[in-house]
Amino acid sequence: QDLLHPQCPHPHSPRSRCLRDKKRIGRWGEEYAVRVIKERLSEKYAQKSEGGGCWVFENGEGVSVVVRWLNFEKDVGEGCDILITRYENGVKKDEEFIEVKSTETQYKRHFILTGKQWELAKRRGEKYHIYRVYNAGSKDVELTDIDNLYRRWKDGEITLQPLGIDI
């Protein structure tokens, strides 16, 4: 599947990608991440319902998991793309916040994080994940889960490049 728009400049230069291409690649990565999450949950739970970017899974023992793709209709800018909530007997027990970052290559290791995403990563700690999708749009797609981004930064496991400043 070709993710590039034919009118965008030089398709092999990531810096010259038009916004339409970046959005298409990002959307593909989010769709892929949701598919992976649903497949993983289907190993333990039965899917009970779906609609409007929301999927409900249950295990028949009072545990349910709700997957919400926040950007299903449009990019809402919430600091994460996917929210997974686990309930026991109707009581919320756990939440995971997933931000998907996609690239068409297998080599691009850096990505942009917004201030809102960084703040949510700090606030949610181990519950905040980056799903890095490599080779988006190809049969060789790979997904890497980077958990607890803020702790990894504090521990020196990852580095931050200069941030843009708004005045």
PDB file of C-alpha atoms in Angstrom:
ATOM      1  CA  GLN A   1       0.000   0.000   0.000  1.00  0.00           C
ATOM      2  CA  ASP A   2       1.461   3.319  -1.064  1.00  0.00           C
ATOM      3  CA  LEU A   3       1.064   5.841   1.735  1.00  0.00           C
ATOM      4  CA  LEU A   4       2.444   8.809  -0.207  1.00  0.00           C
ATOM      5  CA  HIS A   5       0.321  11.387  -1.950  1.00  0.00           C
ATOM      6  CA  PRO A   6       1.368  11.694  -5.624  1.00  0.00           C
ATOM      7  CA  GLN A   7       1.624  15.516  -5.511  1.00  0.00           C
ATOM      8  CA  CYS A   8       3.984  15.650  -2.530  1.00  0.00           C
ATOM      9  CA  PRO A   9       7.647  16.466  -3.215  1.00  0.00           C
ATOM     10  CA  HIS A  10      10.415  13.870  -3.492  1.00  0.00           C
ATOM     11  CA  PRO A  11       8.908  10.738  -1.923  1.00  0.00           C
ATOM     12  CA  HIS A  12      12.228   9.404  -0.583  1.00  0.00           C
ATOM     13  CA  SER A  13      13.127  12.413   1.545  1.00  0.00           C
ATOM     14  CA  PRO A  14      11.446  12.354   5.000  1.00  0.00           C
ATOM     15  CA  ARG A  15      12.163  16.066   5.514  1.00  0.00           C
ATOM     16  CA  SER A  16      10.207  17.007   2.405  1.00  0.00           C
ATOM     17  CA  ARG A  17       7.148  14.914   3.246  1.00  0.00           C
ATOM     18  CA  CYS A  18       3.971  16.869   2.978  1.00  0.00           C
ATOM     19  CA  LEU A  19       1.591  17.011   5.899  1.00  0.00           C
ATOM     20  CA  ARG A  20      -0.897  14.816   4.058  1.00  0.00           C
ATOM     21  CA  ASP A  21       1.679  11.990   3.831  1.00  0.00           C
ATOM     22  CA  LYS A  22       2.627  12.303   7.501  1.00  0.00           C
ATOM     23  CA  LYS A  23      -1.017  12.129   8.525  1.00  0.00           C
ATOM     24  CA  ARG A  24      -1.620   9.111   6.277  1.00  0.00           C
ATOM     25  CA  ILE A  25       1.410   7.291   7.716  1.00  0.00           C
ATOM     26  CA  GLY A  26       0.337   8.172  11.254  1.00  0.00           C
ATOM     27  CA  ARG A  27      -3.219   7.003  10.630  1.00  0.00           C
ATOM     28  CA  TRP A  28      -1.967   3.710   9.183  1.00  0.00           C
ATOM     29  CA  GLY A  29       0.216   3.194  12.278  1.00  0.00           C
ATOM     30  CA  GLU A  30      -2.682   3.869  14.639  1.00  0.00           C
ATOM     31  CA  GLU A  31      -4.903   1.417  12.735  1.00  0.00           C
ATOM     32  CA  TYR A  32      -2.149  -1.178  12.944  1.00  0.00           C
ATOM     33  CA  ALA A  33      -1.638  -0.597  16.686  1.00  0.00           C
ATOM     34  CA  VAL A  34      -5.364  -1.002  17.343  1.00  0.00           C
ATOM     35  CA  ARG A  35      -5.347  -4.243  15.332  1.00  0.00           C
ATOM     36  CA  VAL A  36      -2.405  -5.584  17.388  1.00  0.00           C
ATOM     37  CA  ILE A  37      -4.098  -4.640  20.672  1.00  0.00           C
ATOM     38  CA  LYS A  38      -7.345  -6.337  19.610  1.00  0.00           C
ATOM     39  CA  GLU A  39      -5.457  -9.496  18.560  1.00  0.00           C
ATOM     40  CA  ARG A  40      -3.634  -9.651  21.898  1.00  0.00           C
ATOM     41  CA  LEU A  41      -6.827  -9.134  23.877  1.00  0.00           C
ATOM     42  CA  SER A  42      -8.647 -11.769  21.808  1.00  0.00           C
ATOM     43  CA  GLU A  43      -6.241 -14.378  23.194  1.00  0.00           C
ATOM     44  CA  LYS A  44      -7.704 -13.882  26.718  1.00  0.00           C
ATOM     45  CA  TYR A  45     -11.076 -12.228  26.202  1.00  0.00           C
ATOM     46  CA  ALA A  46     -14.123 -12.486  23.974  1.00  0.00           C
ATOM     47  CA  GLN A  47     -14.986  -9.372  22.020  1.00  0.00           C
ATOM     48  CA  LYS A  48     -18.485  -8.309  23.072  1.00  0.00           C
ATOM     49  CA  SER A  49     -19.053  -5.145  21.100  1.00  0.00           C
ATOM     50  CA  GLU A  50     -17.504  -2.575  18.825  1.00  0.00           C
ATOM     51  CA  GLY A  51     -18.456   0.719  17.287  1.00  0.00           C
ATOM     52  CA  GLY A  52     -17.240   4.253  16.827  1.00  0.00           C
ATOM     53  CA  GLY A  53     -13.618   3.468  17.653  1.00  0.00           C
ATOM     54  CA  CYS A  54     -14.488   1.529  20.809  1.00  0.00           C
ATOM     55  CA  TRP A  55     -14.113  -2.202  21.425  1.00  0.00           C
ATOM     56  CA  VAL A  56     -15.256  -4.079  24.537  1.00  0.00           C
ATOM     57  CA  PHE A  57     -13.748  -7.411  25.564  1.00  0.00           C
ATOM     58  CA  GLU A  58     -14.916  -9.633  28.443  1.00  0.00           C
ATOM     59  CA  ASN A  59     -13.638 -12.821  30.042  1.00  0.00           C
ATOM     60  CA  GLY A  60     -16.914 -14.044  31.558  1.00  0.00           C
ATOM     61  CA  GLU A  61     -15.546 -13.672  35.097  1.00  0.00           C
ATOM     62  CA  GLY A  62     -16.396 -10.036  35.674  1.00  0.00           C
ATOM     63  CA  VAL A  63     -13.327  -8.587  33.943  1.00  0.00           C
ATOM     64  CA  SER A  64     -13.786  -6.367  30.917  1.00  0.00           C
ATOM     65  CA  VAL A  65     -11.378  -4.319  28.854  1.00  0.00           C
ATOM     66  CA  VAL A  66     -12.417  -1.297  26.814  1.00  0.00           C
ATOM     67  CA  VAL A  67     -10.180  -0.090  23.988  1.00  0.00           C
ATOM     68  CA  ARG A  68     -10.857   3.454  22.771  1.00  0.00           C
ATOM     69  CA  TRP A  69      -9.162   4.788  19.662  1.00  0.00           C
ATOM     70  CA  LEU A  70      -9.424   8.470  20.500  1.00  0.00           C
ATOM     71  CA  ASN A  71      -8.559   9.590  16.958  1.00  0.00           C
ATOM     72  CA  PHE A  72     -11.037   7.241  15.269  1.00  0.00           C
ATOM     73  CA  GLU A  73     -12.920  10.073  13.582  1.00  0.00           C
ATOM     74  CA  LYS A  74     -10.325  12.854  13.755  1.00  0.00           C
ATOM     75  CA  ASP A  75      -7.137  13.780  15.590  1.00  0.00           C
ATOM     76  CA  VAL A  76      -8.275  15.048  18.991  1.00  0.00           C
ATOM     77  CA  GLY A  77      -4.870  16.000  20.474  1.00  0.00           C
ATOM     78  CA  GLU A  78      -5.387  14.331  23.860  1.00  0.00           C
ATOM     79  CA  GLY A  79      -1.750  13.400  24.497  1.00  0.00           C
ATOM     80  CA  CYS A  80      -2.367   9.795  23.520  1.00  0.00           C
ATOM     81  CA  ASP A  81      -4.051   7.999  20.646  1.00  0.00           C
ATOM     82  CA  ILE A  82      -5.447   4.908  22.355  1.00  0.00           C
ATOM     83  CA  LEU A  83      -6.853   4.429  25.848  1.00  0.00           C
ATOM     84  CA  ILE A  84      -7.231   0.950  27.339  1.00  0.00           C
ATOM     85  CA  THR A  85      -9.327   0.657  30.495  1.00  0.00           C
ATOM     86  CA  ARG A  86      -9.707  -2.531  32.533  1.00  0.00           C
ATOM     87  CA  TYR A  87     -12.724  -3.060  34.770  1.00  0.00           C
ATOM     88  CA  GLU A  88     -13.474  -5.681  37.411  1.00  0.00           C
ATOM     89  CA  ASN A  89     -17.175  -6.111  38.147  1.00  0.00           C
ATOM     90  CA  GLY A  90     -17.866  -2.703  36.637  1.00  0.00           C
ATOM     91  CA  VAL A  91     -15.221  -0.861  38.693  1.00  0.00           C
ATOM     92  CA  LYS A  92     -12.326   0.816  36.872  1.00  0.00           C
ATOM     93  CA  LYS A  93      -9.079  -0.875  37.941  1.00  0.00           C
ATOM     94  CA  ASP A  94      -6.431   0.136  35.445  1.00  0.00           C
ATOM     95  CA  GLU A  95      -5.733   2.396  32.467  1.00  0.00           C
ATOM     96  CA  GLU A  96      -3.041   2.426  29.802  1.00  0.00           C
ATOM     97  CA  PHE A  97      -2.318   5.439  27.605  1.00  0.00           C
ATOM     98  CA  ILE A  98      -0.785   4.703  24.212  1.00  0.00           C
ATOM     99  CA  GLU A  99       0.726   7.213  21.818  1.00  0.00           C
ATOM    100  CA  VAL A 100       1.513   5.765  18.380  1.00  0.00           C
ATOM    101  CA  LYS A 101       4.520   7.077  16.454  1.00  0.00           C
ATOM    102  CA  SER A 102       4.879   5.704  12.924  1.00  0.00           C
ATOM    103  CA  THR A 103       7.546   5.746  10.248  1.00  0.00           C
ATOM    104  CA  GLU A 104       7.808   4.094   6.846  1.00  0.00           C
ATOM    105  CA  THR A 105      11.387   3.047   7.531  1.00  0.00           C
ATOM    106  CA  GLN A 106      12.989   0.637   9.968  1.00  0.00           C
ATOM    107  CA  TYR A 107      15.828   3.037  10.752  1.00  0.00           C
ATOM    108  CA  LYS A 108      14.277   6.275  11.966  1.00  0.00           C
ATOM    109  CA  ARG A 109      14.758   6.169  15.739  1.00  0.00           C
ATOM    110  CA  HIS A 110      13.713   9.719  16.640  1.00  0.00           C
ATOM    111  CA  PHE A 111      10.203  11.108  16.724  1.00  0.00           C
ATOM    112  CA  ILE A 112       8.453  14.297  17.788  1.00  0.00           C
ATOM    113  CA  LEU A 113       6.615  14.407  21.098  1.00  0.00           C
ATOM    114  CA  THR A 114       4.280  17.298  21.848  1.00  0.00           C
ATOM    115  CA  GLY A 115       4.282  19.087  25.171  1.00  0.00           C
ATOM    116  CA  LYS A 116       0.899  17.549  25.962  1.00  0.00           C
ATOM    117  CA  GLN A 117       2.250  14.057  25.235  1.00  0.00           C
ATOM    118  CA  TRP A 118       5.324  14.646  27.417  1.00  0.00           C
ATOM    119  CA  GLU A 119       3.216  15.946  30.317  1.00  0.00           C
ATOM    120  CA  LEU A 120       0.923  12.916  30.090  1.00  0.00           C
ATOM    121  CA  ALA A 121       3.972  10.622  29.996  1.00  0.00           C
ATOM    122  CA  LYS A 122       5.299  12.266  33.169  1.00  0.00           C
ATOM    123  CA  ARG A 123       1.926  12.127  34.933  1.00  0.00           C
ATOM    124  CA  ARG A 124       1.037   8.541  33.972  1.00  0.00           C
ATOM    125  CA  GLY A 125       4.515   6.973  34.313  1.00  0.00           C
ATOM    126  CA  GLU A 126       4.472   3.227  33.680  1.00  0.00           C
ATOM    127  CA  LYS A 127       0.931   3.470  32.320  1.00  0.00           C
ATOM    128  CA  TYR A 128       2.070   5.599  29.362  1.00  0.00           C
ATOM    129  CA  HIS A 129       3.418   3.769  26.300  1.00  0.00           C
ATOM    130  CA  ILE A 130       4.830   4.793  22.975  1.00  0.00           C
ATOM    131  CA  TYR A 131       4.006   2.242  20.293  1.00  0.00           C
ATOM    132  CA  ARG A 132       6.679   2.826  17.666  1.00  0.00           C
ATOM    133  CA  VAL A 133       5.536   1.440  14.322  1.00  0.00           C
ATOM    134  CA  TYR A 134       8.379   0.808  11.855  1.00  0.00           C
ATOM    135  CA  ASN A 135       7.859   0.041   8.152  1.00  0.00           C
ATOM    136  CA  ALA A 136       4.330   1.459   8.260  1.00  0.00           C
ATOM    137  CA  GLY A 137       2.317   0.439   5.232  1.00  0.00           C
ATOM    138  CA  SER A 138       4.442  -2.597   4.410  1.00  0.00           C
ATOM    139  CA  LYS A 139       4.215  -6.323   5.070  1.00  0.00           C
ATOM    140  CA  ASP A 140       7.392  -6.015   7.174  1.00  0.00           C
ATOM    141  CA  VAL A 141       5.727  -3.755   9.760  1.00  0.00           C
ATOM    142  CA  GLU A 142       7.101  -3.929  13.317  1.00  0.00           C
ATOM    143  CA  LEU A 143       5.702  -2.536  16.549  1.00  0.00           C
ATOM    144  CA  THR A 144       7.928  -1.727  19.521  1.00  0.00           C
ATOM    145  CA  ASP A 145       6.421  -0.889  22.920  1.00  0.00           C
ATOM    146  CA  ILE A 146       8.374   1.788  24.799  1.00  0.00           C
ATOM    147  CA  ASP A 147       6.912   1.903  28.287  1.00  0.00           C
ATOM    148  CA  ASN A 148       7.490   4.423  31.077  1.00  0.00           C
ATOM    149  CA  LEU A 149       9.066   7.033  28.848  1.00  0.00           C
ATOM    150  CA  TYR A 150       9.624   9.546  31.633  1.00  0.00           C
ATOM    151  CA  ARG A 151      11.462   7.084  33.908  1.00  0.00           C
ATOM    152  CA  ARG A 152      13.589   5.927  30.967  1.00  0.00           C
ATOM    153  CA  TRP A 153      14.552   9.548  30.343  1.00  0.00           C
ATOM    154  CA  LYS A 154      15.355  10.167  34.039  1.00  0.00           C
ATOM    155  CA  ASP A 155      17.451   6.976  34.124  1.00  0.00           C
ATOM    156  CA  GLY A 156      19.390   8.030  31.000  1.00  0.00           C
ATOM    157  CA  GLU A 157      18.064   5.180  28.840  1.00  0.00           C
ATOM    158  CA  ILE A 158      16.734   7.619  26.245  1.00  0.00           C
ATOM    159  CA  THR A 159      17.715  11.143  25.299  1.00  0.00           C
ATOM    160  CA  LEU A 160      15.652  14.161  24.430  1.00  0.00           C
ATOM    161  CA  GLN A 161      16.668  16.489  21.656  1.00  0.00           C
ATOM    162  CA  PRO A 162      15.990  20.221  21.999  1.00  0.00           C
ATOM    163  CA  LEU A 163      12.329  21.087  22.454  1.00  0.00           C
ATOM    164  CA  GLY A 164      10.549  23.891  20.664  1.00  0.00           C
ATOM    165  CA  ILE A 165       9.572  26.791  22.892  1.00  0.00           C
ATOM    166  CA  ASP A 166       6.338  28.765  22.536  1.00  0.00           C
ATOM    167  CA  ILE A 167       6.376  32.302  23.952  1.00  0.00           C
TER     168      ILE A 167
END
